[in-house]
Amino acid sequence: MPKIAAYFSLATLPLDREAEKPLHRQLYEKLQKEILEGRLPPGTRLPPTRALATELSLSRNTVGRAYEQLVDEGYLESKIGSGTRVTQTLPEQMLSVPGNDPATYIEEKPVVKKDVKLSKRGEAVVNAKGYYWGSGEARAFSPALPALDAFPYKVWEKCLHQSLRQLNTNHLGYQDVMGFWGLREELSNYLKVARGVRCNPEQIMITGGTQQALELITSLLVDEGDEVWVENPSFSGIQVVLQSQLAKLVPVSVDSEGLVVDEGIEKAESARMVYISPSHQYPLGVTMSLTRRLKLLQWAQEQTTWIIEDDYDSEYRYEGYPLAALQGLDTSGQVIYLGTFSKIIAPTLRIGYIVVPQELIEPIKAARRIRDRGQNLLVQIALANFIKEGHFARHIRRMRALYVKRQKLLIQEINKEGQDVLTVEPHAAGLHLIAWFKKPNSTINEVTLSQRLLQKDIDAPPLSRFAFNDLGRQGLLLGYSAPEHEIIAAARMLRIVLAEMQEQQ
Amino acid sequence: MPKIAAYFSLATLPLDREAEKPLHRQLYEKLQKEILEGRLPPGTRLPPTRALATELSLSRNTVGRAYEQLVDEGYLESKIGSGTRVTQTLPEQMLSVPGNDPATYIEEKPVVKKDVKLSKRGEAVVNAKGYYWGSGEARAFSPALPALDAFPYKVWEKCLHQSLRQLNTNHLGYQDVMGFWGLREELSNYLKVARGVRCNPEQIMITGGTQQALELITSLLVDEGDEVWVENPSFSGIQVVLQSQLAKLVPVSVDSEGLVVDEGIEKAESARMVYISPSHQYPLGVTMSLTRRLKLLQWAQEQTTWIIEDDYDSEYRYEGYPLAALQGLDTSGQVIYLGTFSKIIAPTLRIGYIVVPQELIEPIKAARRIRDRGQNLLVQIALANFIKEGHFARHIRRMRALYVKRQKLLIQEINKEGQDVLTVEPHAAGLHLIAWFKKPNSTINEVTLSQRLLQKDIDAPPLSRFAFNDLGRQGLLLGYSAPEHEIIAAARMLRIVLAEMQEQQ
């Protein structure tokens, strides 16, 4: 004769009738806990749903759903004529192992070994300097984020639905590490037409964003101690990744024509690699002149130097025509072109791409295979649909109009609220401006100002964060992708902070 | 007076009425091409929809939709009273750059530089031996794939919908590189209860599968030349990643109690790291005994050696109770525990996880930040919902029942069709069996047999693919996750291939 669970013990199960969590789910969890913790041992017969429902003042349906789920998961078994019982052999018969109660280890202090010996590269990555990743959250002035309030939820949902319907068994296993063919085709067409990139879909590798592209490429091509030209100032993602590869970073200045190629040649004529953002230099915003481009390519060809072209936001150009990508001018297959959807759609997608020179395709596939074996396919299919259906082109167009408006507002607000300290100029591209300090040796320091703003939840990094040395002038990066009211509020906060700082002097 | 596009040229646009692609889309693409290639120059006035519809024998609605999309994307502009014209300033005014015609570069021979100089690690990854990744597609006998025909489409779709509804602006930017907190909570609870793992959600890092976990950890902890114990035979993913890190692989035998710890100590007493799959050794299927586990942990503690515990398929145990994870026995925080959803749901998700020892959390975050800055969030939220709603537990239960059935079928078919060459035994866990060669020095070679089968689209890798030396016996890995009819068909094909090979001797 099996034991019968005392109605009493079950009737005292504390259910929270105000909670968001449905009652059947609460009951399910309580019963599961009772079973797992041995208070309802294997073989125990549970009260009939009607009886328990009455005891607990629940609907019979609620109790029924909790029982059903427990039966489904193997905690209970239900046989005609003998009612519902706790299963003889529980699926998670782990009663004897520690950690049974989910709460136990959360409270417990972690076990800590004294000295962690990392690998040389492990040490390098931990000690890398120059991290500026931006905050993950949308904050006024953040230069790292697009207008997240304009994320195309509905269209994206539609594209995801579509891609779920397209999914078949061949899509469920391991995929080509280069990425989903349909997306690579769309990108190849887009890049040829819109960016003048010379490529075919075979050359396109879908990545988890620009950062992954940088890590893959540098790991494949750069040895410890190799010289790599890096724009000064530049994107911290490349600085940190090169430090972690133990490369020798060679900072090269940027003037109004872009990277000063002569300076690079003087500093490191036989460098192994160059990192560059010629369409819209990050963070200064300069477009590299054609003369400089040709000079760079000629030198690179002579030295067989690799060039990473980071074309992170060239879709956002508000006047005139963009110069085509540097890659399109290259005839020797030495330019590795990078793009991303983080700035066009949203970072959360984790999708970017590399246009891989033909002879690097096999090596990069090998490197990718040992890393993560590619991106989630569903998201790639959805993105291919997004482009194919014209949503991508429409979204870019909509975003351009939005950023023109928000840039204008930012300029107006900063010139109003920035007092005598800061000045901003309109700029025909990108997602941020630089607010320059008016006096070259202002007594208000850009770093201090940035920190004060961060305390107010305003993410406006100082220019020096991206530079290798004192650039001789100070400025803050101000993104204008936040909603209008946030830009206005942040500009007002800037005035207040500036006033406080001036008083304190 | 603007030019008017000759009706004639548009009327000859070749539209394919049999194609899957809708006619409005075809028309859109043709017009876009005409515009981009300059045959419809800026300012050109297009025929009214009604007129073009008549000329092309299309519905007016079809023409209207094509025009509308082109207007949306800025190729055309429509003004009341002046009809529809090609925009004066095209959004993609790239007519002067090469690569304008999507077809051009696909045909063109790639530009190839003579000698590609890779980095030392680049060379190492390209030259790594032992690749066995399995085919991406579902093939009978593939040991690398779960039952893809049982993928929970409906439930997964539901979870994705749910997660789209949960998405807010804070989810769209850059996320915690450790992964989505809700998923880490669910996993932490699951691992404690089901696997006896000692962990809290802070320690869990969501990865793009086990492979990424292996690359991250080894890169962080293993230097060039460092000794690492690897099970012999073992998962090729770890072998290849260690070669790419230029580590010294120390193969250690596996017997009926699992890894032969004494042999490891004899070969490399002060090894830096051990890779092990104690719950269900890959590919032999052995469960490591408690004695061996304790011995391994004691030695590792003395030597401060890291242990990677790869618990890739412990959910699939069909009899008795699994031993808890090795990690749960470890009191010194040296075991790094890995799990994956590739075997429980499907590889296409690209989701796995690491239970990171407390003091490695910061270093691994730094390493991850320079790599890919985390996984797609939507998929993580959907997976958290999948677990929370009980679908995960139900799915595992359903899969267990399915695999029990399919394993039985496989054994029956191989014993019927495998002639006198092969023998298989039931096994209480996992997704594959080993079909052993009956005669130790059979004249039929396992490698040749496997290759012959692959020609017939059957993926049954030989044991030697996973081994560092001759193991003294031959066998093929036979997965039983394929649908029943495929298992039956593949077994018949096996009989035919065996018969052919025997004849040829």
PDB file of N, CA, C and O in Angstrom, chain B residues 239-266:
ATOM      1  N   GLN B 239      41.665  18.584 -29.587  1.00  0.00           N
ATOM      2  CA  GLN B 239      42.986  18.302 -30.155  1.00  0.00           C
ATOM      3  C   GLN B 239      43.423  19.449 -31.067  1.00  0.00           C
ATOM      4  O   GLN B 239      44.556  19.928 -30.998  1.00  0.00           O
ATOM      5  N   VAL B 240      42.493  19.884 -31.908  1.00  0.00           N
ATOM      6  CA  VAL B 240      42.828  20.908 -32.884  1.00  0.00           C
ATOM      7  C   VAL B 240      43.070  22.263 -32.199  1.00  0.00           C
ATOM      8  O   VAL B 240      43.999  22.984 -32.539  1.00  0.00           O
ATOM      9  N   VAL B 241      42.259  22.561 -31.216  1.00  0.00           N
ATOM     10  CA  VAL B 241      42.425  23.857 -30.548  1.00  0.00           C
ATOM     11  C   VAL B 241      43.759  23.904 -29.792  1.00  0.00           C
ATOM     12  O   VAL B 241      44.449  24.928 -29.798  1.00  0.00           O
ATOM     13  N   LEU B 242      44.143  22.805 -29.192  1.00  0.00           N
ATOM     14  CA  LEU B 242      45.423  22.790 -28.469  1.00  0.00           C
ATOM     15  C   LEU B 242      46.604  22.895 -29.427  1.00  0.00           C
ATOM     16  O   LEU B 242      47.593  23.569 -29.139  1.00  0.00           O
ATOM     17  N   GLN B 243      46.493  22.242 -30.574  1.00  0.00           N
ATOM     18  CA  GLN B 243      47.553  22.386 -31.573  1.00  0.00           C
ATOM     19  C   GLN B 243      47.669  23.837 -32.018  1.00  0.00           C
ATOM     20  O   GLN B 243      48.760  24.353 -32.214  1.00  0.00           O
ATOM     21  N   SER B 244      46.527  24.496 -32.161  1.00  0.00           N
ATOM     22  CA  SER B 244      46.568  25.880 -32.620  1.00  0.00           C
ATOM     23  C   SER B 244      47.157  26.791 -31.551  1.00  0.00           C
ATOM     24  O   SER B 244      47.648  27.874 -31.849  1.00  0.00           O
ATOM     25  N   GLN B 245      47.089  26.367 -30.288  1.00  0.00           N
ATOM     26  CA  GLN B 245      47.715  27.149 -29.207  1.00  0.00           C
ATOM     27  C   GLN B 245      49.173  26.743 -29.018  1.00  0.00           C
ATOM     28  O   GLN B 245      49.828  27.206 -28.088  1.00  0.00           O
ATOM     29  N   LEU B 246      49.653  25.833 -29.854  1.00  0.00           N
ATOM     30  CA  LEU B 246      51.029  25.344 -29.797  1.00  0.00           C
ATOM     31  C   LEU B 246      51.351  24.650 -28.476  1.00  0.00           C
ATOM     32  O   LEU B 246      52.489  24.653 -28.005  1.00  0.00           O
ATOM     33  N   ALA B 247      50.330  24.062 -27.879  1.00  0.00           N
ATOM     34  CA  ALA B 247      50.522  23.302 -26.652  1.00  0.00           C
ATOM     35  C   ALA B 247      51.117  21.940 -26.985  1.00  0.00           C
ATOM     36  O   ALA B 247      51.110  21.501 -28.127  1.00  0.00           O
ATOM     37  N   LYS B 248      51.639  21.269 -25.958  1.00  0.00           N
ATOM     38  CA  LYS B 248      52.149  19.910 -26.153  1.00  0.00           C
ATOM     39  C   LYS B 248      51.071  18.940 -25.688  1.00  0.00           C
ATOM     40  O   LYS B 248      50.775  18.849 -24.496  1.00  0.00           O
ATOM     41  N   LEU B 249      50.489  18.212 -26.614  1.00  0.00           N
ATOM     42  CA  LEU B 249      49.418  17.284 -26.263  1.00  0.00           C
ATOM     43  C   LEU B 249      50.002  16.000 -25.682  1.00  0.00           C
ATOM     44  O   LEU B 249      50.910  15.414 -26.266  1.00  0.00           O
ATOM     45  N   VAL B 250      49.490  15.601 -24.528  1.00  0.00           N
ATOM     46  CA  VAL B 250      49.928  14.357 -23.901  1.00  0.00           C
ATOM     47  C   VAL B 250      48.750  13.385 -23.923  1.00  0.00           C
ATOM     48  O   VAL B 250      47.827  13.497 -23.116  1.00  0.00           O
ATOM     49  N   PRO B 251      48.752  12.408 -24.859  1.00  0.00           N
ATOM     50  CA  PRO B 251      47.627  11.482 -24.929  1.00  0.00           C
ATOM     51  C   PRO B 251      47.653  10.520 -23.738  1.00  0.00           C
ATOM     52  O   PRO B 251      48.707   9.975 -23.430  1.00  0.00           O
ATOM     53  N   VAL B 252      46.521  10.364 -23.069  1.00  0.00           N
ATOM     54  CA  VAL B 252      46.429   9.453 -21.923  1.00  0.00           C
ATOM     55  C   VAL B 252      45.321   8.438 -22.211  1.00  0.00           C
ATOM     56  O   VAL B 252      44.215   8.815 -22.612  1.00  0.00           O
ATOM     57  N   SER B 253      45.623   7.158 -22.000  1.00  0.00           N
ATOM     58  CA  SER B 253      44.671   6.092 -22.349  1.00  0.00           C
ATOM     59  C   SER B 253      43.389   6.152 -21.523  1.00  0.00           C
ATOM     60  O   SER B 253      43.346   6.710 -20.430  1.00  0.00           O
ATOM     61  N   VAL B 254      42.366   5.530 -22.085  1.00  0.00           N
ATOM     62  CA  VAL B 254      41.077   5.398 -21.411  1.00  0.00           C
ATOM     63  C   VAL B 254      40.784   3.907 -21.305  1.00  0.00           C
ATOM     64  O   VAL B 254      40.863   3.192 -22.302  1.00  0.00           O
ATOM     65  N   ASP B 255      40.527   3.428 -20.076  1.00  0.00           N
ATOM     66  CA  ASP B 255      40.107   2.024 -19.943  1.00  0.00           C
ATOM     67  C   ASP B 255      38.676   1.971 -19.433  1.00  0.00           C
ATOM     68  O   ASP B 255      37.957   2.979 -19.508  1.00  0.00           O
ATOM     69  N   SER B 256      38.274   0.844 -18.881  1.00  0.00           N
ATOM     70  CA  SER B 256      36.864   0.701 -18.493  1.00  0.00           C
ATOM     71  C   SER B 256      36.479   1.603 -17.315  1.00  0.00           C
ATOM     72  O   SER B 256      35.312   1.796 -17.023  1.00  0.00           O
ATOM     73  N   GLU B 257      37.468   2.166 -16.632  1.00  0.00           N
ATOM     74  CA  GLU B 257      37.169   3.099 -15.535  1.00  0.00           C
ATOM     75  C   GLU B 257      37.378   4.561 -15.943  1.00  0.00           C
ATOM     76  O   GLU B 257      37.357   5.459 -15.122  1.00  0.00           O
ATOM     77  N   GLY B 258      37.653   4.741 -17.235  1.00  0.00           N
ATOM     78  CA  GLY B 258      37.881   6.110 -17.708  1.00  0.00           C
ATOM     79  C   GLY B 258      39.360   6.418 -17.848  1.00  0.00           C
ATOM     80  O   GLY B 258      40.179   5.508 -18.016  1.00  0.00           O
ATOM     81  N   LEU B 259      39.692   7.692 -17.763  1.00  0.00           N
ATOM     82  CA  LEU B 259      41.079   8.128 -17.955  1.00  0.00           C
ATOM     83  C   LEU B 259      42.025   7.400 -16.992  1.00  0.00           C
ATOM     84  O   LEU B 259      41.770   7.333 -15.787  1.00  0.00           O
ATOM     85  N   VAL B 260      43.141   6.866 -17.538  1.00  0.00           N
ATOM     86  CA  VAL B 260      44.114   6.178 -16.695  1.00  0.00           C
ATOM     87  C   VAL B 260      45.034   7.233 -16.075  1.00  0.00           C
ATOM     88  O   VAL B 260      46.042   7.633 -16.655  1.00  0.00           O
ATOM     89  N   VAL B 261      44.643   7.675 -14.881  1.00  0.00           N
ATOM     90  CA  VAL B 261      45.319   8.803 -14.248  1.00  0.00           C
ATOM     91  C   VAL B 261      46.806   8.516 -14.030  1.00  0.00           C
ATOM     92  O   VAL B 261      47.659   9.381 -14.272  1.00  0.00           O
ATOM     93  N   ASP B 262      47.107   7.290 -13.605  1.00  0.00           N
ATOM     94  CA  ASP B 262      48.514   6.935 -13.358  1.00  0.00           C
ATOM     95  C   ASP B 262      49.380   7.124 -14.594  1.00  0.00           C
ATOM     96  O   ASP B 262      50.519   7.587 -14.501  1.00  0.00           O
ATOM     97  N   GLU B 263      48.828   6.742 -15.733  1.00  0.00           N
ATOM     98  CA  GLU B 263      49.580   6.911 -16.980  1.00  0.00           C
ATOM     99  C   GLU B 263      49.867   8.389 -17.239  1.00  0.00           C
ATOM    100  O   GLU B 263      50.972   8.756 -17.625  1.00  0.00           O
ATOM    101  N   GLY B 264      48.866   9.218 -16.989  1.00  0.00           N
ATOM    102  CA  GLY B 264      49.056  10.652 -17.176  1.00  0.00           C
ATOM    103  C   GLY B 264      50.157  11.180 -16.281  1.00  0.00           C
ATOM    104  O   GLY B 264      51.046  11.920 -16.732  1.00  0.00           O
ATOM    105  N   ILE B 265      50.123  10.779 -15.011  1.00  0.00           N
ATOM    106  CA  ILE B 265      51.117  11.255 -14.056  1.00  0.00           C
ATOM    107  C   ILE B 265      52.522  10.823 -14.483  1.00  0.00           C
ATOM    108  O   ILE B 265      53.478  11.589 -14.430  1.00  0.00           O
ATOM    109  N   GLU B 266      52.591   9.578 -14.983  1.00  0.00           N
ATOM    110  CA  GLU B 266      53.878   9.065 -15.431  1.00  0.00           C
ATOM    111  C   GLU B 266      54.403   9.870 -16.629  1.00  0.00           C
ATOM    112  O   GLU B 266      55.580  10.207 -16.699  1.00  0.00           O
TER     113      GLU B 266
END
